[in-house]
Coordinates of C-alpha atoms in Angstrom, one line a residue:
Chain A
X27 CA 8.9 -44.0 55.0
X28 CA 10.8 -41.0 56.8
X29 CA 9.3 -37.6 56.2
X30 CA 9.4 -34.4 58.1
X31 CA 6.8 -31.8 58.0
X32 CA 8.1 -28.5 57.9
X33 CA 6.9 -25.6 60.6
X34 CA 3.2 -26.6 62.0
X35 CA 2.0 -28.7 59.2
X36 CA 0.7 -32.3 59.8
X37 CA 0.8 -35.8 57.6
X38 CA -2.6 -36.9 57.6
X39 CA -3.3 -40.5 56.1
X40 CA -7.2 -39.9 55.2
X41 CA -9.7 -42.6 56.4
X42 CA -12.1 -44.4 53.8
X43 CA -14.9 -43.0 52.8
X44 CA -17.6 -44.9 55.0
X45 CA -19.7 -46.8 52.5
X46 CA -23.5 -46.2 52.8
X47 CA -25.9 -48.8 51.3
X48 CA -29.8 -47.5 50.6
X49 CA -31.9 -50.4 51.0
X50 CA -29.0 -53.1 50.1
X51 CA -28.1 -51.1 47.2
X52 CA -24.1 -50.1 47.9
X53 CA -23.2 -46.3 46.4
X54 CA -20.5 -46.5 44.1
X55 CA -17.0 -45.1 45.0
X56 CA -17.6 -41.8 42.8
X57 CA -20.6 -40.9 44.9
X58 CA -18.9 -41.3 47.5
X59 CA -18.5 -38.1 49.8
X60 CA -15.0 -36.8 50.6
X61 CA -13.2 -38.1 53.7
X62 CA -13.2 -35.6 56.7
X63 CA -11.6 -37.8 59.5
X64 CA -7.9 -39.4 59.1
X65 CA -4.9 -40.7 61.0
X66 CA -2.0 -38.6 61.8
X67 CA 1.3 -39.7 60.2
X68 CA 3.9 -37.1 61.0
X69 CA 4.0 -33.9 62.6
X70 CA 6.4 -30.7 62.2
X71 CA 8.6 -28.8 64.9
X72 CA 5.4 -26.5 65.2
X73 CA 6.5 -22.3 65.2
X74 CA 6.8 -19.7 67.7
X75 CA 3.3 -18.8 66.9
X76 CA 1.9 -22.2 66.4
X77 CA 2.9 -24.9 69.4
X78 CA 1.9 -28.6 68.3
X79 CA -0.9 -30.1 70.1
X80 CA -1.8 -32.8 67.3
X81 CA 0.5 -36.5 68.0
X82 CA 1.1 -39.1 65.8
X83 CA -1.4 -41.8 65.8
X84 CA -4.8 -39.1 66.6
X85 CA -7.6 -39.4 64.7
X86 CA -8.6 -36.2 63.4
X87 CA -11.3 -34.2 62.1
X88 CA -11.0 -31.7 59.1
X89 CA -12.6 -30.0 56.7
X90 CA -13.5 -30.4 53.1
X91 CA -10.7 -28.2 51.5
X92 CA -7.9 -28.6 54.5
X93 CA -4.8 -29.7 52.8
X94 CA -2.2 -30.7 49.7
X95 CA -2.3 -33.9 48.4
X96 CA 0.2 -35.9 47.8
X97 CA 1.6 -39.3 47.1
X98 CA 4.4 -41.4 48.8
X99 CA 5.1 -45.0 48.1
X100 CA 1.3 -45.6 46.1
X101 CA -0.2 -44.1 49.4
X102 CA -2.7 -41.0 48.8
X103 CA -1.7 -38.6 52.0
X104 CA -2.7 -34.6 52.9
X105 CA -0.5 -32.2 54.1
X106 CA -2.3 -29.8 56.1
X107 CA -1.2 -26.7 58.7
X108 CA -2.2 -27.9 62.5
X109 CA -4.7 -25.1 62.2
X110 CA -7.4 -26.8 59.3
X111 CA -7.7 -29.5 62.1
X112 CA -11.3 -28.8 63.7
X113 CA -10.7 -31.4 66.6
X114 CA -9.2 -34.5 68.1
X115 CA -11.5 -38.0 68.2
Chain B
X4 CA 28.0 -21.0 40.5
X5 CA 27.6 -19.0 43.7
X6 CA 24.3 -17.9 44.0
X7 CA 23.1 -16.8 47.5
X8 CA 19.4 -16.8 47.9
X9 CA 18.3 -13.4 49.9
X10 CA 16.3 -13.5 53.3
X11 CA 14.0 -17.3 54.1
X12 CA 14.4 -18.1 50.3
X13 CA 15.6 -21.4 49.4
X14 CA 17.3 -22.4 46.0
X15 CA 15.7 -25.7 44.7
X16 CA 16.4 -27.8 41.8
X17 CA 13.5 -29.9 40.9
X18 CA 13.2 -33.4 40.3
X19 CA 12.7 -34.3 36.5
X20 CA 9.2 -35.5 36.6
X21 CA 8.9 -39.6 36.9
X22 CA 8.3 -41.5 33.6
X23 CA 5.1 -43.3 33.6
X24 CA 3.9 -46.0 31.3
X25 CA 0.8 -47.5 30.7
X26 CA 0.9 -51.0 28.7
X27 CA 4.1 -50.1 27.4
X28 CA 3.0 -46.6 26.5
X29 CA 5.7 -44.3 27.6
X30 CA 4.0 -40.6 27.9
X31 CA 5.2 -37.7 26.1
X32 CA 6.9 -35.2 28.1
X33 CA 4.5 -32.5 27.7
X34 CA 1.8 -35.0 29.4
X35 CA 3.7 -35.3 32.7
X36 CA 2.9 -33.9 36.0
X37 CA 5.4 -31.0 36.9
X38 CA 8.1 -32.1 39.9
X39 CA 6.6 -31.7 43.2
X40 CA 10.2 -32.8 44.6
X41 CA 13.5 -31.2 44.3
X42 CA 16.6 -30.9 46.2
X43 CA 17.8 -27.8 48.1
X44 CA 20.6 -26.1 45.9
X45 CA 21.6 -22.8 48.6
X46 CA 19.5 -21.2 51.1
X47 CA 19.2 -17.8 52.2
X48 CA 20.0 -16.7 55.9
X49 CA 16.4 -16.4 57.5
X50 CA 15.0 -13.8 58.9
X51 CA 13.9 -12.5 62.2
X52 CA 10.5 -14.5 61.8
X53 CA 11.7 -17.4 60.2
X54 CA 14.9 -19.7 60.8
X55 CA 16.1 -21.6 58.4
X56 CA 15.4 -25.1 58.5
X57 CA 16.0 -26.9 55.6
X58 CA 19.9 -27.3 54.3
X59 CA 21.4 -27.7 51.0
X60 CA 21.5 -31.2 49.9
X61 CA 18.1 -31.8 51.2
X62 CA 15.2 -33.5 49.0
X63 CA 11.9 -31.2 49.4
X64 CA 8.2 -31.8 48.6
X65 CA 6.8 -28.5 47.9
X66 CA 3.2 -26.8 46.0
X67 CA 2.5 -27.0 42.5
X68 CA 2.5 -23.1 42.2
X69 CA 5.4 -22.7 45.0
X70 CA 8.6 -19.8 44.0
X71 CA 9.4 -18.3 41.0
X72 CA 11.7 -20.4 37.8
X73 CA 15.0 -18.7 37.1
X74 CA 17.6 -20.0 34.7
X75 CA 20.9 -20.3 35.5
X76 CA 23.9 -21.6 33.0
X77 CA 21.1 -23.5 31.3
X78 CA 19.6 -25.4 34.3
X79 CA 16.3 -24.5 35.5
X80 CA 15.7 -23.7 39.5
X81 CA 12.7 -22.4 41.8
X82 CA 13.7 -20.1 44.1
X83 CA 11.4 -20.0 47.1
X84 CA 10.2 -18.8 50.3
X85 CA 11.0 -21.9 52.8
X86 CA 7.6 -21.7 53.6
X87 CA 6.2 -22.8 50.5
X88 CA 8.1 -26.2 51.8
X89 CA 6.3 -28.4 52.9
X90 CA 8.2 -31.6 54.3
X91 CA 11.6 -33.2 54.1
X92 CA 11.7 -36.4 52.4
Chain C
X26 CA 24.0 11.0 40.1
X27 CA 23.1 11.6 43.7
X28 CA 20.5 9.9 44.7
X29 CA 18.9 8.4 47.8
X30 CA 16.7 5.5 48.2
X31 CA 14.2 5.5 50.9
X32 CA 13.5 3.1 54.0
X33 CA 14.4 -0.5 52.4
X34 CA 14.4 0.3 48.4
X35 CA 17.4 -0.6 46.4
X36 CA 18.2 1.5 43.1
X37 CA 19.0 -1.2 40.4
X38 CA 20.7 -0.9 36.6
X39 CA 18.8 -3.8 34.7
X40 CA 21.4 -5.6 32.7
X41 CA 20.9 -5.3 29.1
X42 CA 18.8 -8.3 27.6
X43 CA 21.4 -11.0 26.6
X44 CA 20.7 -11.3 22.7
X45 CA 19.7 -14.9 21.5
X46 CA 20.3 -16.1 17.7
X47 CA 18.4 -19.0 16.8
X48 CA 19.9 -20.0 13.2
X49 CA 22.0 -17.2 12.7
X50 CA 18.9 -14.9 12.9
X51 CA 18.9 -12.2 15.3
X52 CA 15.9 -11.4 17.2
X53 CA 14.7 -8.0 17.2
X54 CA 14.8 -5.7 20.3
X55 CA 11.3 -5.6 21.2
X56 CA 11.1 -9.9 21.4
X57 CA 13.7 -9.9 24.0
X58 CA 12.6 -10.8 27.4
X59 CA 12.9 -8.3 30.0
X60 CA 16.3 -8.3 32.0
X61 CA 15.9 -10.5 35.6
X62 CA 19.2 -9.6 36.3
X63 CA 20.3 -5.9 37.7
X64 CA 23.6 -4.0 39.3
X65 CA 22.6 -2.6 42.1
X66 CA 23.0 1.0 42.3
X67 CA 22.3 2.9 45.5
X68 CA 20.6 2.1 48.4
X69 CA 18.4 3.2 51.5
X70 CA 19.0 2.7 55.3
X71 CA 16.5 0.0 55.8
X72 CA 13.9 0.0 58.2
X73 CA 13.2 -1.6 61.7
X74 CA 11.8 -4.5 60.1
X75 CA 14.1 -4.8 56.9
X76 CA 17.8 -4.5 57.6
X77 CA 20.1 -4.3 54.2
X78 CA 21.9 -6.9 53.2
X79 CA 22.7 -6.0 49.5
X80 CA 25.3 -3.5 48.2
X81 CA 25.8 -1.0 46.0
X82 CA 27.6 -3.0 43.2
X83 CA 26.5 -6.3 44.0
X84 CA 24.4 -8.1 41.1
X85 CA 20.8 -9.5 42.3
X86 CA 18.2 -11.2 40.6
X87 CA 14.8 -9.9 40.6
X88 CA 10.9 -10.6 39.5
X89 CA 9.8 -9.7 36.7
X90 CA 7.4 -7.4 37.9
X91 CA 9.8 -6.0 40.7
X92 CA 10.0 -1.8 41.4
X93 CA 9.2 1.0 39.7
X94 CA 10.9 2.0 36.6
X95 CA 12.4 5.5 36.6
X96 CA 14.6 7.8 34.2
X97 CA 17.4 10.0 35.2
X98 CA 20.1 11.4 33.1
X99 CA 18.6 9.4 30.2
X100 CA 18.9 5.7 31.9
X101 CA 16.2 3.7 32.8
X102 CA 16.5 2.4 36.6
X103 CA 14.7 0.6 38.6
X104 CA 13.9 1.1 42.1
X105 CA 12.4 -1.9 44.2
X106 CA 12.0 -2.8 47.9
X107 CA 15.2 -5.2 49.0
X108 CA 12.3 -7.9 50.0
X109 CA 11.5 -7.8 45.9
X110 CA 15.5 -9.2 45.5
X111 CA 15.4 -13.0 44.8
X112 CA 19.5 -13.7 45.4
X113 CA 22.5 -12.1 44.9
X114 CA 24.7 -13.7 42.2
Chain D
X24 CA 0.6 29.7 53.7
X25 CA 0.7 27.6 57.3
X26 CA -0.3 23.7 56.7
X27 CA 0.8 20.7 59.0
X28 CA 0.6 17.5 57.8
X29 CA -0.6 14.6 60.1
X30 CA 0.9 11.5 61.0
X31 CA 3.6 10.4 58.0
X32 CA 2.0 13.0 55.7
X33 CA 4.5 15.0 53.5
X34 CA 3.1 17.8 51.4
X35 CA 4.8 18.3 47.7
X36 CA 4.7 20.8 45.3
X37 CA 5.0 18.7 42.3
X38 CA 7.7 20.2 39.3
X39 CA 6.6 21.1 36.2
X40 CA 6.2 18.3 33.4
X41 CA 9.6 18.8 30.9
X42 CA 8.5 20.6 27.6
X43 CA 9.8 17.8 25.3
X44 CA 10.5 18.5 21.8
X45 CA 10.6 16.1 19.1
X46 CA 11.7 18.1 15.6
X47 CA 11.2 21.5 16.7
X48 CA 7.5 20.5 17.7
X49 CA 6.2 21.5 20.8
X50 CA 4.3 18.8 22.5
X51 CA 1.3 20.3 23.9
X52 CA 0.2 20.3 27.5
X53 CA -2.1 17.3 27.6
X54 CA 0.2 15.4 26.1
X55 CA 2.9 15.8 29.2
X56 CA 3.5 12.7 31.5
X57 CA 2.2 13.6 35.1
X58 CA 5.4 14.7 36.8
X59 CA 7.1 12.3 39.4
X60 CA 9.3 14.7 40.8
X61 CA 8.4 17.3 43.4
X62 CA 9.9 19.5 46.2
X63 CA 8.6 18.9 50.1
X64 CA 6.7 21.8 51.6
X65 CA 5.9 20.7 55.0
X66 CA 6.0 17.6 56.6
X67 CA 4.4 15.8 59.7
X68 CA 5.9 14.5 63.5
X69 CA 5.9 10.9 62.1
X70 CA 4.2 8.5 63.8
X71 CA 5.6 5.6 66.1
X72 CA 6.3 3.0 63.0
X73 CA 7.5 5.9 60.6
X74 CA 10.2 8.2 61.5
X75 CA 10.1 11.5 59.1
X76 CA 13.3 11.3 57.4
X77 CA 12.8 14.0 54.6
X78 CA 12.7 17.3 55.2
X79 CA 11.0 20.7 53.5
X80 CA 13.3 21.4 50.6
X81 CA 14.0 18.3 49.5
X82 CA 13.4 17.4 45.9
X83 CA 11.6 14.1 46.0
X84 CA 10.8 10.9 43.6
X85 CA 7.5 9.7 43.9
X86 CA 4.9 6.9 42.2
X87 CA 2.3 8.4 39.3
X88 CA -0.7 7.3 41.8
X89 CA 0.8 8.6 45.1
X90 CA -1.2 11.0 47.2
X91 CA -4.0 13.2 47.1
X92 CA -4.5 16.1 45.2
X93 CA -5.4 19.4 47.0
X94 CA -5.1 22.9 45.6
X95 CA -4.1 25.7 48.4
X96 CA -3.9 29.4 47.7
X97 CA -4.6 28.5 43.6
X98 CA -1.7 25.9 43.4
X99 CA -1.9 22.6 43.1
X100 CA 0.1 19.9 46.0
X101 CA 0.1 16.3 46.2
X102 CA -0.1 15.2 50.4
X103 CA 1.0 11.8 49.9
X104 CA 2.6 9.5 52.8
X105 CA 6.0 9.5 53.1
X106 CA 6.2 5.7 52.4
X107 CA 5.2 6.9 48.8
X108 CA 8.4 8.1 48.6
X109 CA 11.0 6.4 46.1
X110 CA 14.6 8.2 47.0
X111 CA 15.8 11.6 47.6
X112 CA 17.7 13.1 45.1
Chain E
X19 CA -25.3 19.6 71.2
X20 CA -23.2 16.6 73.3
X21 CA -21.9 14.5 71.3
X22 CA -18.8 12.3 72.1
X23 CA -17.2 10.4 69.4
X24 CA -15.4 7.1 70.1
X25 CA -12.1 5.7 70.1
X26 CA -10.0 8.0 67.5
X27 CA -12.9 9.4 65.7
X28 CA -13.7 12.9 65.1
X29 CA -16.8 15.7 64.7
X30 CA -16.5 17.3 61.5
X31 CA -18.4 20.2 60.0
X32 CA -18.1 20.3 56.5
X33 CA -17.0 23.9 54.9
X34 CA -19.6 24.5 52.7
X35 CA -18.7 24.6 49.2
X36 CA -16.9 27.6 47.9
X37 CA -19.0 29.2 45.0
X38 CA -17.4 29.9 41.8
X39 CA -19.0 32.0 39.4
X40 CA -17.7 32.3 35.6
X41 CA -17.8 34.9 33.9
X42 CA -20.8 36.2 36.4
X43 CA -22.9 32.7 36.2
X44 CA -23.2 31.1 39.8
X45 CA -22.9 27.9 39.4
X46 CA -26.1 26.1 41.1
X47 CA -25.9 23.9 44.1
X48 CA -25.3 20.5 42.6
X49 CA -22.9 21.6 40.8
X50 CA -20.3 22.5 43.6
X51 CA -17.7 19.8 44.5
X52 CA -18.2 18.3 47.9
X53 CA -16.1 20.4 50.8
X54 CA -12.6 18.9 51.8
X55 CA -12.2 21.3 54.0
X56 CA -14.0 21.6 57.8
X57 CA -14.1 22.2 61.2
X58 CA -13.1 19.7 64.0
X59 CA -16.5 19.9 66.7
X60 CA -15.5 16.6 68.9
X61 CA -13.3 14.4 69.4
X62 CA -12.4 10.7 71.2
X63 CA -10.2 9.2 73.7
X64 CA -7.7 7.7 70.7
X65 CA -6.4 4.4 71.1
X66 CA -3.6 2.8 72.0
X67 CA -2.4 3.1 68.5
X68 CA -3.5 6.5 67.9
X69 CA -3.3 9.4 70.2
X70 CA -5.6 12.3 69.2
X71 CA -3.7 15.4 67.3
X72 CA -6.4 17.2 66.5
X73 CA -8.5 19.4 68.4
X74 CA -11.8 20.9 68.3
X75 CA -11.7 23.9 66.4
X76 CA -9.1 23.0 64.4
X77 CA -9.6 23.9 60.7
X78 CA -8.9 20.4 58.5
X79 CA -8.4 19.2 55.3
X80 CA -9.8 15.6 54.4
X81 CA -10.3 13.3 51.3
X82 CA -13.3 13.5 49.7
X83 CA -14.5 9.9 50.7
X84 CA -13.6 10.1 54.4
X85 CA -16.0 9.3 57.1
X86 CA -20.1 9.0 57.4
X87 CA -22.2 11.6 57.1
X88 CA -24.8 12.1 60.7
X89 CA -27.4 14.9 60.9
X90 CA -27.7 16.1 64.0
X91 CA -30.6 18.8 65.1
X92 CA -30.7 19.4 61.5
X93 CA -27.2 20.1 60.4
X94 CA -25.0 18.0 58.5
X95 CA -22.1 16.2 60.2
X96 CA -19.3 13.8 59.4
X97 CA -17.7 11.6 62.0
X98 CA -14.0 9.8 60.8
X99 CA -11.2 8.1 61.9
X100 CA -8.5 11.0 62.9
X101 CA -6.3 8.7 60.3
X102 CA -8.6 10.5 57.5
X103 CA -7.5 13.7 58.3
X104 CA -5.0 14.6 56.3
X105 CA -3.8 18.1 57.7
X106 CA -4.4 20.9 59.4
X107 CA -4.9 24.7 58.4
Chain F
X13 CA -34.0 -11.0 79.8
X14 CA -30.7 -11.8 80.4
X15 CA -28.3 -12.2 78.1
X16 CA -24.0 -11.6 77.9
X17 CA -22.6 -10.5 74.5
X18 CA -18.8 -11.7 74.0
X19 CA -15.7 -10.2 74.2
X20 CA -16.0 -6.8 72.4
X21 CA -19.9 -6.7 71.3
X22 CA -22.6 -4.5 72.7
X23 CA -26.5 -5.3 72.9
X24 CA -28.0 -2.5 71.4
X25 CA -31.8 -1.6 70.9
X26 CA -32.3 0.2 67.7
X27 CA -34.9 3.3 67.7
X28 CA -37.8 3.6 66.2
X29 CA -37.6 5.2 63.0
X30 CA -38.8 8.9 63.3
X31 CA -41.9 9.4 61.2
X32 CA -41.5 12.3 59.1
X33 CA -44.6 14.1 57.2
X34 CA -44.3 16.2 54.3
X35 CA -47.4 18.2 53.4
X36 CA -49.5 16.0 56.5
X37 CA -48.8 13.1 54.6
X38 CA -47.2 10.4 56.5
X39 CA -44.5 8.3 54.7
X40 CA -45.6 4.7 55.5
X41 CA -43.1 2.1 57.3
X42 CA -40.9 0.4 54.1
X43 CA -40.1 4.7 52.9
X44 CA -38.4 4.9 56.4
X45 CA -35.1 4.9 56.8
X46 CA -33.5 2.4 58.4
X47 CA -32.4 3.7 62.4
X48 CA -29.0 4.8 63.1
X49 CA -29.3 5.7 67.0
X50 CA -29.9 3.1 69.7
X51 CA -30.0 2.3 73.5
X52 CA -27.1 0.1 74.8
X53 CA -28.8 -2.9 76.7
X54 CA -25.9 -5.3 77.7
X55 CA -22.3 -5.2 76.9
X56 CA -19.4 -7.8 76.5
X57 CA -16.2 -7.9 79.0
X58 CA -14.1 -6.7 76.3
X59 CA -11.1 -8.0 74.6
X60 CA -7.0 -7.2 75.5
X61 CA -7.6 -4.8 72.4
X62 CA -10.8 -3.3 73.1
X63 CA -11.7 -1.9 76.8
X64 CA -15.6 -1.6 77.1
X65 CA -16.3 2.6 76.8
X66 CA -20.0 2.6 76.2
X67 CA -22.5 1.4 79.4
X68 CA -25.6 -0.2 79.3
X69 CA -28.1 3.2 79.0
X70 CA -25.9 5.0 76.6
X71 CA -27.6 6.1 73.5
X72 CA -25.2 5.8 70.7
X73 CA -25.4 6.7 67.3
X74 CA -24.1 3.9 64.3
X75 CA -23.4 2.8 60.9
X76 CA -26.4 1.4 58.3
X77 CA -24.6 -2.1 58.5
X78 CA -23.7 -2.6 61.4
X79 CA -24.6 -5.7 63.7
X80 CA -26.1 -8.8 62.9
X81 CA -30.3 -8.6 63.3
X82 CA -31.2 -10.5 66.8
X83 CA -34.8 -11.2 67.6
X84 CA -35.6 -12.1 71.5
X85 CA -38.7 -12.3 73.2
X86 CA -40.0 -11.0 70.1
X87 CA -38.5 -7.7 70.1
X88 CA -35.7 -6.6 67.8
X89 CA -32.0 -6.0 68.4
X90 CA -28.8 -5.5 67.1
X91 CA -25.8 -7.4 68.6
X92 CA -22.5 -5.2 67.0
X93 CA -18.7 -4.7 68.1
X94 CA -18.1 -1.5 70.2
X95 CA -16.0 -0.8 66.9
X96 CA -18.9 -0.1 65.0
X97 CA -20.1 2.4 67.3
X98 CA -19.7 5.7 66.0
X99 CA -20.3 8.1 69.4
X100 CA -22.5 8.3 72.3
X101 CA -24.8 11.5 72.2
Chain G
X16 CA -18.6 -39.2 72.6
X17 CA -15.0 -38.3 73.1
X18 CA -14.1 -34.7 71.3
X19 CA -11.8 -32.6 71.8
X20 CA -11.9 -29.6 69.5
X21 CA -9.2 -27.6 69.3
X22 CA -7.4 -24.0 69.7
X23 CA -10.4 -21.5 70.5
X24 CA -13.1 -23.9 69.0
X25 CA -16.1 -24.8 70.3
X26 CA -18.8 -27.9 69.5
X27 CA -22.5 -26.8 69.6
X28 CA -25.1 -28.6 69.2
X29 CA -27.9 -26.4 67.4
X30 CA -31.5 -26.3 68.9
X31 CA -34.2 -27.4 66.6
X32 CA -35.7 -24.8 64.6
X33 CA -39.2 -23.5 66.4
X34 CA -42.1 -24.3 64.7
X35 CA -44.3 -21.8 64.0
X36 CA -48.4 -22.0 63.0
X37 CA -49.9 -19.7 61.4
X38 CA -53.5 -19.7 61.7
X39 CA -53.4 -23.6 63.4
X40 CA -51.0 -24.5 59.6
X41 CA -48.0 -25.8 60.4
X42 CA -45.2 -24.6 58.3
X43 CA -43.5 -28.1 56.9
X44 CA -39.4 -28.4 58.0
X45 CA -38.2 -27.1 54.8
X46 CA -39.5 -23.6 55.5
X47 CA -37.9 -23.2 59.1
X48 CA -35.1 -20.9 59.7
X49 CA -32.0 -21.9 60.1
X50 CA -31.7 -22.3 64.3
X51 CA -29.1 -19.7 65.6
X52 CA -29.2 -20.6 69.1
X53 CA -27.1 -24.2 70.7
X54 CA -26.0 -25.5 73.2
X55 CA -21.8 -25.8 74.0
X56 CA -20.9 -29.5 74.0
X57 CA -17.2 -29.1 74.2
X58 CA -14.7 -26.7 74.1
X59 CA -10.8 -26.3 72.8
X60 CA -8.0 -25.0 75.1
X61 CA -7.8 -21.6 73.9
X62 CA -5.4 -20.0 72.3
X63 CA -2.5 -17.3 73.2
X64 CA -4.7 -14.8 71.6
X65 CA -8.0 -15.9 72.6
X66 CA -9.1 -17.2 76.1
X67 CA -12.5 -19.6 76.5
X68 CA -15.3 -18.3 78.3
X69 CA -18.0 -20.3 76.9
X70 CA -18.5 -23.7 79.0
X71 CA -19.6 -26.6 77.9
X72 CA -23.5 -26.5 78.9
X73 CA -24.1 -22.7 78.2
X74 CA -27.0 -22.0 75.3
X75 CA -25.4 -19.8 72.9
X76 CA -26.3 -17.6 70.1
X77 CA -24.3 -17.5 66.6
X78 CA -24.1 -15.8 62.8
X79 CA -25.9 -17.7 60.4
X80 CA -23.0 -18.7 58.6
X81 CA -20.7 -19.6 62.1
X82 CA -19.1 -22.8 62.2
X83 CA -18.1 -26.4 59.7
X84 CA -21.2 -28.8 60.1
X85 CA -19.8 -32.4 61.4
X86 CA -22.2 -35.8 61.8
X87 CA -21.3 -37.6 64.8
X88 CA -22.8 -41.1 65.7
X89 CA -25.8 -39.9 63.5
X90 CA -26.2 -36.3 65.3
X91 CA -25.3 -33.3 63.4
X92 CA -23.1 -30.6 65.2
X93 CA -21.7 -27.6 64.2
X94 CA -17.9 -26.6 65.3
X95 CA -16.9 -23.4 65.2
X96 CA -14.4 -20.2 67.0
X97 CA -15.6 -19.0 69.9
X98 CA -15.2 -15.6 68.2
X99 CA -18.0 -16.8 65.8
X100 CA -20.3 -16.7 69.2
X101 CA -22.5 -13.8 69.7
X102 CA -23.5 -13.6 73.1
X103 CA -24.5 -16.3 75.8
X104 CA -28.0 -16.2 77.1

């Protein structure tokens, strides 16, 4: 998959939500909470205002709202600006 | 048709929107998602803040509420601000 | 008609409404859309910020909620800021 | 009368709203459209982003909400800024 | 009184309200419209952005919503930006 | 007590509310109004758009709302940005 | 734990709420304040705009509503601009 984010947005493939089990009794995917941590994919040139600092391959944190989703190939990706990335893991 | 989009505004034509079926089911067309993809039709020529980037020919992702529709010799566009792109497929 | 825009605005003609027939019927005046489509009229000496790239004569397309309409010598004009021009036809 | 404007301030005296007739009736003063044309009595030294460009004795198009009223000497002005300010005429 | 107002504000003392009588009734206190019109007492530094015009003693008009109103050894002030100073007298 | 505001924010110590009688009845503490004048008790090193003007020791004079509430060593403070400072008496 | 927050961010790590009695009665967890004092645990590399002066180590003191609350190994942290800091103590 080639794709090229434009300005200082980032491809972020989102992590899986961790599954939590209460005494041996595993939360269903609904409950689940949101994912906050993925992988970057792609990065953009960055802008005069914006330089990237983000690589491909970080894990990153971000927050709840950061982002467009989208869909390539099946896959469930964000689309976020470098700047809804709280930090690097 | 000569159209030349004014300033960082990009001319796009948008993808029709992918045919899914369930079980044989083909949905009716007022039940698909609206085009999230489209190809770059003319482009404007930047501004002092923002160079242009993309280039006719180019297939675009881009937000569900990005530009504004405009109807030219009975095809429908989007003409938007090249920072309502997102990436380049 | 003398008149002069100020800073970046753009005096526009709004092309009459193109009359639709569906079936032979005509559709009434007030069921046309409102024009998208203008001749551009007169305009200012831009501004540090905004140099002018249309011309008098030139046709542009506009939003539909572009300028501020104004009457002189008994024609209805519009005058907008060159940033509210989508392209030049 | 001696006023000075500050900044990009331009002070108008507003024309009188047309007396328009429809068969022979007189339209009474209520009933006028708040006038949109005026005549520039003083103006200010501009300010860094705003060179003055209009000058006392112009006659002046302007937006219905521009400016503030103030009434000098029993007549009523608008001091509006001059970005308020549609076209010369 | 010392008083030194900050940055590009200024020391205004409200004009008190003209009275108008009609036809020989004064009209009582509450009544009377809040004074536009006052006297410059102090003013600050200015900014970078804003060098100060105005000067104390200077007779000025300002919009009715401008500034906060301070009491000061019993008299009623109102400190502004210099920006809500519309003109001078 | 030492403590270092940030960038452009000043430590200031509110004043007590003056008691006010009418009739040699004293208004008890929640009919007070809330203070407006304070005592500067440690500034911040300022910002490239804010040089510090007001000194630990001033007595400055500021808006209803301004600050957030601070509570050390069980006295009462307001931590604000110079900005919100009004003047120094 | 290896975090790197970035721009003009900063990880803190609140201080537990103080516990107050009153009268010997402890008031149960759900009634404590919200803690507004941390400690830095890491800090981003600044930005054009804003340089870092916290360090990691310094006890600082922030708005009630400062910073994104993130869980790490089991710890909860809050990250957040340095321009969301108050004051270091």
């Amino acid at each position: 998959m080639t794709i090229k984010p434009l300005a200082d947005r980032v491809l972020v493939l989102p992590a899986p939500a961790e599954e939590k089990t209460i005494g041996g009794i595993i939360i269903p995917d609904s409950a689940k909470e949101k994912p906050l941590k993925g992988q970057v994919i792609a990065i953009g040139n960055g802008t005069k205002d914006e330089e990237m600092v983000v690589k491909p391959g970080d894990t990153v944190l971000y927050g709840k709202y950061a982002g467009t989703e989208i869909e390539l190939d099946g896959e469930k990706y964000l689309i976020m600006r470098q700047s809804d990335i709280l930090a690097i893991l």
